[in-house]
Coordinates of C-alpha atoms in Angstrom, one line a residue:
M1 CA 0.0 0.0 0.0
R2 CA 1.6 3.3 -1.2
V3 CA 1.7 6.0 1.4
G4 CA 3.9 8.5 -0.4
R5 CA 6.8 8.8 -2.8
G6 CA 9.0 5.7 -2.3
V7 CA 7.2 4.7 0.9
Y8 CA 5.0 1.6 1.1
I9 CA 3.4 -0.5 3.9
K10 CA 3.1 -4.2 3.5
K11 CA -0.6 -5.1 3.9
E12 CA 0.5 -8.2 5.7
A13 CA 2.1 -6.0 8.4
L14 CA -1.3 -4.2 8.9
T15 CA -3.4 -7.4 9.1
R16 CA -1.2 -8.7 11.9
D17 CA -2.3 -5.8 14.1
P18 CA -6.1 -5.7 13.6
E19 CA -6.8 -3.1 16.3
P20 CA -7.6 0.2 14.5
W21 CA -5.2 2.3 16.7
K22 CA -2.3 0.0 15.9
V23 CA -3.0 0.2 12.1
R24 CA -3.2 4.0 12.4
A25 CA 0.1 4.1 14.4
R26 CA 1.9 2.3 11.6
V27 CA 0.4 4.6 9.0
A28 CA 1.4 7.6 11.1
E29 CA 5.0 6.4 11.1
A30 CA 4.9 5.8 7.3
R31 CA 3.6 9.3 6.7
L32 CA 6.5 10.8 8.5
L33 CA 8.9 8.8 6.3
A34 CA 6.9 9.9 3.2
F35 CA 7.1 13.6 4.2
N36 CA 10.8 13.2 4.9
A37 CA 11.4 11.6 1.5
R38 CA 9.4 14.4 -0.3
A39 CA 11.1 17.3 1.4
S40 CA 13.7 18.8 -1.0
K41 CA 15.8 20.1 1.8
P42 CA 15.4 18.0 4.9
A43 CA 17.7 20.3 7.0
T44 CA 15.1 23.1 6.7
Y45 CA 12.5 21.5 8.9
S46 CA 12.0 19.3 12.0
F47 CA 9.0 17.4 13.3
T48 CA 7.2 18.7 16.4
G49 CA 4.1 18.2 18.4
E50 CA 2.6 14.6 18.1
S51 CA 4.7 14.0 15.0
A52 CA 7.9 14.3 17.1
M53 CA 6.4 11.7 19.5
V54 CA 5.6 9.3 16.6
A55 CA 9.2 9.7 15.3
L56 CA 10.4 8.6 18.7
G57 CA 8.1 5.5 18.7
L58 CA 5.8 6.9 21.3
E59 CA 2.0 6.8 21.4
P60 CA 0.5 10.3 21.4
W61 CA -3.1 11.1 22.3
W62 CA -4.2 10.8 18.7
S63 CA -3.3 7.6 17.0
N64 CA -4.0 9.4 13.7
P65 CA -2.2 12.7 14.3
N66 CA -1.7 15.6 11.9
I67 CA 1.8 16.1 10.6
S68 CA 3.4 19.0 12.5
V69 CA 6.7 20.5 11.4
R70 CA 8.8 23.6 12.2
R71 CA 10.2 25.0 9.0
R72 CA 13.2 27.2 8.2
A73 CA 12.0 28.0 4.7
R74 CA 8.8 27.7 2.7
S75 CA 8.5 24.1 1.7
G76 CA 6.0 24.4 -1.1
L77 CA 4.6 21.0 -0.1
Q78 CA 0.9 20.1 0.0
T79 CA -1.1 20.9 3.1
E80 CA -2.7 17.5 3.4
M81 CA -1.9 13.8 3.2
S82 CA -4.7 11.7 1.7
A83 CA -6.6 8.9 3.3
I84 CA -5.2 5.4 3.1
P85 CA -7.8 2.7 2.1
L86 CA -7.2 -0.7 3.7
G87 CA -9.9 -3.0 2.4
V88 CA -13.0 -2.4 4.5
T89 CA -11.0 0.1 6.7
T90 CA -9.7 3.5 5.8
V91 CA -7.2 5.6 7.7
P92 CA -8.5 9.2 7.3
G93 CA -6.3 11.8 5.8
V94 CA -4.5 14.4 8.0
R95 CA -3.4 18.0 7.7
I96 CA 0.2 19.1 7.4
Q97 CA 0.7 21.9 9.9
Q98 CA 3.8 24.1 9.5
T99 CA 5.1 26.8 11.8
S100 CA 8.1 29.1 11.5
T101 CA 11.2 28.4 13.6
F102 CA 12.8 30.9 16.0
S103 CA 16.0 30.9 13.8
N104 CA 18.4 30.6 16.7
S105 CA 20.7 28.1 18.3
L106 CA 18.0 26.6 20.5
D107 CA 15.9 25.5 17.6
R108 CA 18.3 23.0 15.9
P109 CA 16.9 19.6 14.7
I110 CA 17.8 16.5 16.7
L111 CA 18.0 13.2 14.8
T112 CA 16.0 10.4 16.2
P113 CA 17.4 6.8 16.1
S114 CA 15.4 6.3 12.9
G115 CA 17.1 9.3 11.3
L116 CA 14.1 11.7 11.4
P117 CA 14.7 15.3 12.4
N118 CA 12.9 16.3 15.6
S119 CA 12.6 19.7 17.2
P120 CA 14.2 20.0 20.7
V121 CA 11.8 18.6 23.4
S122 CA 11.2 22.1 24.9
L123 CA 9.9 23.3 21.6
V124 CA 7.8 20.2 21.1
V125 CA 6.2 21.0 24.5
L126 CA 5.7 24.7 23.5
D127 CA 4.0 23.7 20.2
L128 CA 1.7 21.3 22.0
A129 CA 0.8 24.1 24.4
R130 CA 0.0 26.3 21.5
S131 CA -1.9 24.1 19.2
A132 CA -3.3 21.0 21.1
H133 CA -6.2 20.9 23.5
P134 CA -4.8 21.2 27.1
L135 CA -6.0 17.7 27.9
Q136 CA -4.3 16.3 24.8
A137 CA -1.1 18.4 25.6
F138 CA -1.1 17.2 29.2
H139 CA -1.2 13.5 28.1
D140 CA 1.5 14.0 25.5
V141 CA 3.9 15.9 27.7
S142 CA 3.5 13.2 30.4
V143 CA 4.4 10.6 27.8
L144 CA 7.4 12.6 26.6
L145 CA 8.6 13.0 30.2
R146 CA 8.1 9.3 30.8
F147 CA 10.4 8.5 27.9
H148 CA 13.1 11.1 28.6
A149 CA 13.2 10.4 32.4
R150 CA 13.1 6.6 31.8
F151 CA 10.3 6.4 34.4
S152 CA 9.7 3.1 36.1
R153 CA 7.4 2.6 39.0
W154 CA 9.8 -0.1 40.3
Q155 CA 12.4 2.6 40.7
L156 CA 10.2 5.4 41.9
E157 CA 12.7 7.5 43.8
A158 CA 15.2 7.5 41.0
S159 CA 12.5 8.0 38.4
R160 CA 11.1 11.1 40.2
T161 CA 14.6 12.5 40.6
R162 CA 15.2 12.1 36.8
T163 CA 11.8 13.6 36.1
Q164 CA 12.6 16.7 38.1
V165 CA 15.9 17.1 36.4
A166 CA 14.2 16.9 33.0
K167 CA 11.5 19.4 34.1
N168 CA 14.2 21.8 35.3
S169 CA 16.1 21.5 32.0
L170 CA 12.9 22.2 30.0
H171 CA 12.2 25.3 32.1
Q172 CA 15.7 26.6 31.5
E173 CA 15.5 26.1 27.8
L174 CA 12.1 27.8 27.5
H175 CA 13.3 30.8 29.5
A176 CA 16.5 31.0 27.5
L177 CA 14.4 30.9 24.3
R178 CA 12.3 33.8 25.6
A179 CA 15.4 35.8 26.5
I180 CA 16.9 35.3 23.0
S181 CA 13.6 36.1 21.3
A182 CA 13.3 39.3 23.3
G183 CA 9.5 39.2 23.2
V184 CA 6.4 37.5 24.3
I185 CA 6.2 33.9 23.2
R186 CA 2.6 32.6 22.6
G187 CA 1.9 29.6 24.7
F188 CA 4.8 30.2 27.0
Q189 CA 2.9 30.2 30.3
R190 CA 0.8 27.2 29.4
A191 CA 4.0 25.3 28.4
L192 CA 5.5 26.0 31.8
K193 CA 2.3 24.8 33.5
L194 CA 2.3 21.6 31.5
I195 CA 5.9 20.9 32.5
N196 CA 5.1 21.5 36.1
V197 CA 2.0 19.3 36.4
S198 CA 2.7 16.5 33.9
E199 CA 2.9 13.0 35.3
P200 CA 5.3 10.5 33.7
G201 CA 3.6 7.7 35.7
V202 CA 0.4 7.7 33.7
D203 CA -0.4 4.3 32.3
S204 CA -3.3 5.2 30.0
P205 CA -5.2 8.1 28.4
A206 CA -8.0 7.5 31.0
E207 CA -5.6 8.3 33.8
S208 CA -4.5 11.4 32.0
I209 CA -8.1 12.6 31.8
V210 CA -8.6 12.1 35.5
L211 CA -5.3 13.8 36.4
W212 CA -6.0 16.7 34.1
A213 CA -9.5 17.1 35.6
L214 CA -8.1 17.1 39.1
H215 CA -5.7 19.9 38.2
C216 CA -8.7 21.9 36.8
V217 CA -11.0 21.4 39.8
L218 CA -8.9 21.2 42.9
E219 CA -8.1 24.3 45.0
P220 CA -4.4 25.1 45.0
G221 CA -2.2 23.4 47.5
Y222 CA -3.0 19.7 47.0
I223 CA -0.3 17.3 45.9
I224 CA -1.3 14.9 43.1
Q225 CA 0.7 11.9 42.3
S226 CA 0.5 9.0 39.9
Q227 CA 1.9 5.6 40.8
R228 CA 1.9 6.1 44.5
A229 CA 3.6 3.2 46.2
F230 CA 2.5 1.6 49.5
T231 CA 3.3 -1.6 51.3
A232 CA 0.7 -4.0 52.7
N233 CA 1.0 -7.6 53.9
G234 CA 4.7 -7.7 52.8
R235 CA 3.9 -6.7 49.2
N236 CA 4.6 -3.5 47.3
R237 CA 1.5 -2.1 45.6
F238 CA 0.7 1.0 43.6
V239 CA -2.2 3.5 43.5
D240 CA -3.1 4.9 40.0
I241 CA -3.6 8.4 41.4
A242 CA -3.2 9.6 44.9
L243 CA -3.9 12.7 47.0
P244 CA -1.4 11.9 49.8
E245 CA -2.4 14.5 52.4
P246 CA -6.1 13.5 52.7
Q247 CA -5.2 9.9 51.8
I248 CA -7.5 9.5 48.8
A249 CA -6.7 6.9 46.2
I250 CA -8.3 7.1 42.7
E251 CA -8.3 3.9 40.8
V252 CA -8.9 4.1 37.0
S253 CA -10.2 0.9 35.4
G254 CA -10.6 0.0 31.8
F255 CA -11.1 -3.2 29.8
G256 CA -7.4 -3.5 29.1
K257 CA -6.5 -3.6 32.7
F258 CA -8.5 -6.9 33.2
G259 CA -6.7 -8.9 30.6
G260 CA -7.7 -10.7 27.4
S261 CA -9.7 -13.6 28.8
S262 CA -12.4 -14.1 31.4
A263 CA -9.9 -16.1 33.6
N264 CA -7.4 -13.2 33.5
A265 CA -10.2 -10.7 34.2
H266 CA -11.3 -12.6 37.3
E267 CA -7.8 -12.9 38.5
V268 CA -7.0 -9.2 38.0
A269 CA -10.3 -8.1 39.5
A270 CA -9.6 -10.2 42.6
A271 CA -6.2 -8.6 42.9
A272 CA -7.7 -5.2 42.6
M273 CA -10.2 -6.0 45.3
R274 CA -7.4 -7.2 47.6
R275 CA -5.5 -3.9 46.9
Q276 CA -8.5 -1.8 47.8
Q277 CA -9.0 -3.8 51.0
D278 CA -5.3 -3.2 51.9
L279 CA -5.7 0.6 51.2
D280 CA -8.8 0.7 53.3
D281 CA -6.9 -1.0 56.2
L282 CA -4.2 1.7 55.9
G283 CA -6.8 4.4 56.2
W284 CA -7.1 5.4 52.6
S285 CA -10.4 6.4 51.0
I286 CA -11.0 5.0 47.5
I287 CA -12.7 6.6 44.5
N288 CA -13.2 4.3 41.4
V289 CA -13.4 5.7 37.9
T290 CA -14.1 3.7 34.8
Y291 CA -12.8 4.5 31.3
R292 CA -16.4 5.1 30.2
Q293 CA -16.7 7.7 32.9
A294 CA -13.4 9.3 32.0
K295 CA -14.5 9.9 28.4
D296 CA -17.6 11.9 29.6
V297 CA -15.5 14.9 30.9
E298 CA -18.5 16.9 32.1
G299 CA -19.9 14.0 34.0
L300 CA -16.4 13.0 35.3
I301 CA -15.8 16.5 36.7
S302 CA -19.2 16.4 38.5
Y303 CA -18.5 13.0 39.9
L304 CA -15.0 13.8 41.1
T305 CA -16.2 17.1 42.7
E306 CA -19.0 15.3 44.5
R307 CA -16.9 12.4 45.7
L308 CA -13.9 14.6 46.8
S309 CA -16.2 17.0 48.7
V310 CA -17.5 14.0 50.7
H311 CA -14.0 13.6 52.0
G312 CA -13.4 17.2 52.8
V313 CA -11.4 18.1 49.7
K314 CA -11.9 21.7 48.5
T315 CA -12.9 21.9 44.9
R316 CA -13.9 24.7 42.5
S317 CA -15.5 25.0 39.1
A318 CA -13.2 23.8 36.3
Q319 CA -10.8 26.7 35.5
G320 CA -7.1 27.6 35.2
E321 CA -4.4 27.6 32.6
L322 CA -5.1 23.9 31.6
W323 CA -8.9 24.2 31.4
L324 CA -10.8 24.2 28.1
P325 CA -14.0 22.4 27.4
P326 CA -13.4 19.3 25.4
T327 CA -14.0 19.5 21.6
A328 CA -15.7 16.9 19.4
E329 CA -12.4 16.3 17.6
L330 CA -10.6 15.5 20.8
F331 CA -12.4 12.1 21.2
A332 CA -13.2 11.6 17.5
R333 CA -13.2 8.0 16.4
D334 CA -11.0 8.8 13.3
R335 CA -8.4 10.2 15.7
R336 CA -8.5 8.2 18.9
S337 CA -9.7 4.7 18.0

């Protein structure tokens, strides 16, 4: 199946991964290669936004993302890449979004292991802050930090240290960029906020939705953590999301968490019940959120506000630098599924 000039995907490779998001992820990678092959002067551009994540082999919020590039000269390339028909399935077309570079030493392309030119991570974060929905940007920045900080819940202390080092570095690069640019940079404050609150411990988009919602509805002062460790009955366990000071654990459940068979589902469900009993014995209050609940953002916010208020947690109406009502495109099936 032809994706672009000199770039093809074997149909057999796609049929081995029947899940729509896996097929779209392969097509997204191929589209970057096609764009790279078509660019007459590769050194004049670099991938950014979710394209930079795809180039690194990461999974962004959208499994069928637009192609986002920073350019140093007008490319003259088309502004869209067409849909890819795959039998009864079609991967929808995407836009090619180009933005001008800052033309300074902080905006030099960095080659990925696959040889694709990426923008520096700080500028990828800035472009996500500028162009993506805040929820989408929160998830993507968290995934980027997970990758660059080599986050592992089995090495939490070291992972959190590396995460803070990465966050400090991104802060320094963005402040240096603003100093060199000698002006106001659009999206600067939101980018800093995203770096501050992003959580490399997130395991799923559903967890990202809940974390993002908490940052929008909690009064300032509360600590929010993903992958909070605790020990019970001689075993180390983890909480998806925790508010340590009021000892509230939020568990986010989806079909994938319960395995691919009924036997696995029963086993994992039983383990989850034991974990919740252990948390209860340690004095934690538990709030459960399903993936279906998470996708209904308005309903999720109402649910979290009500449940948190029961436990004395101070909340407010959704607001702040990260708040924006969800759009139809944010959860569109031709993007997410």
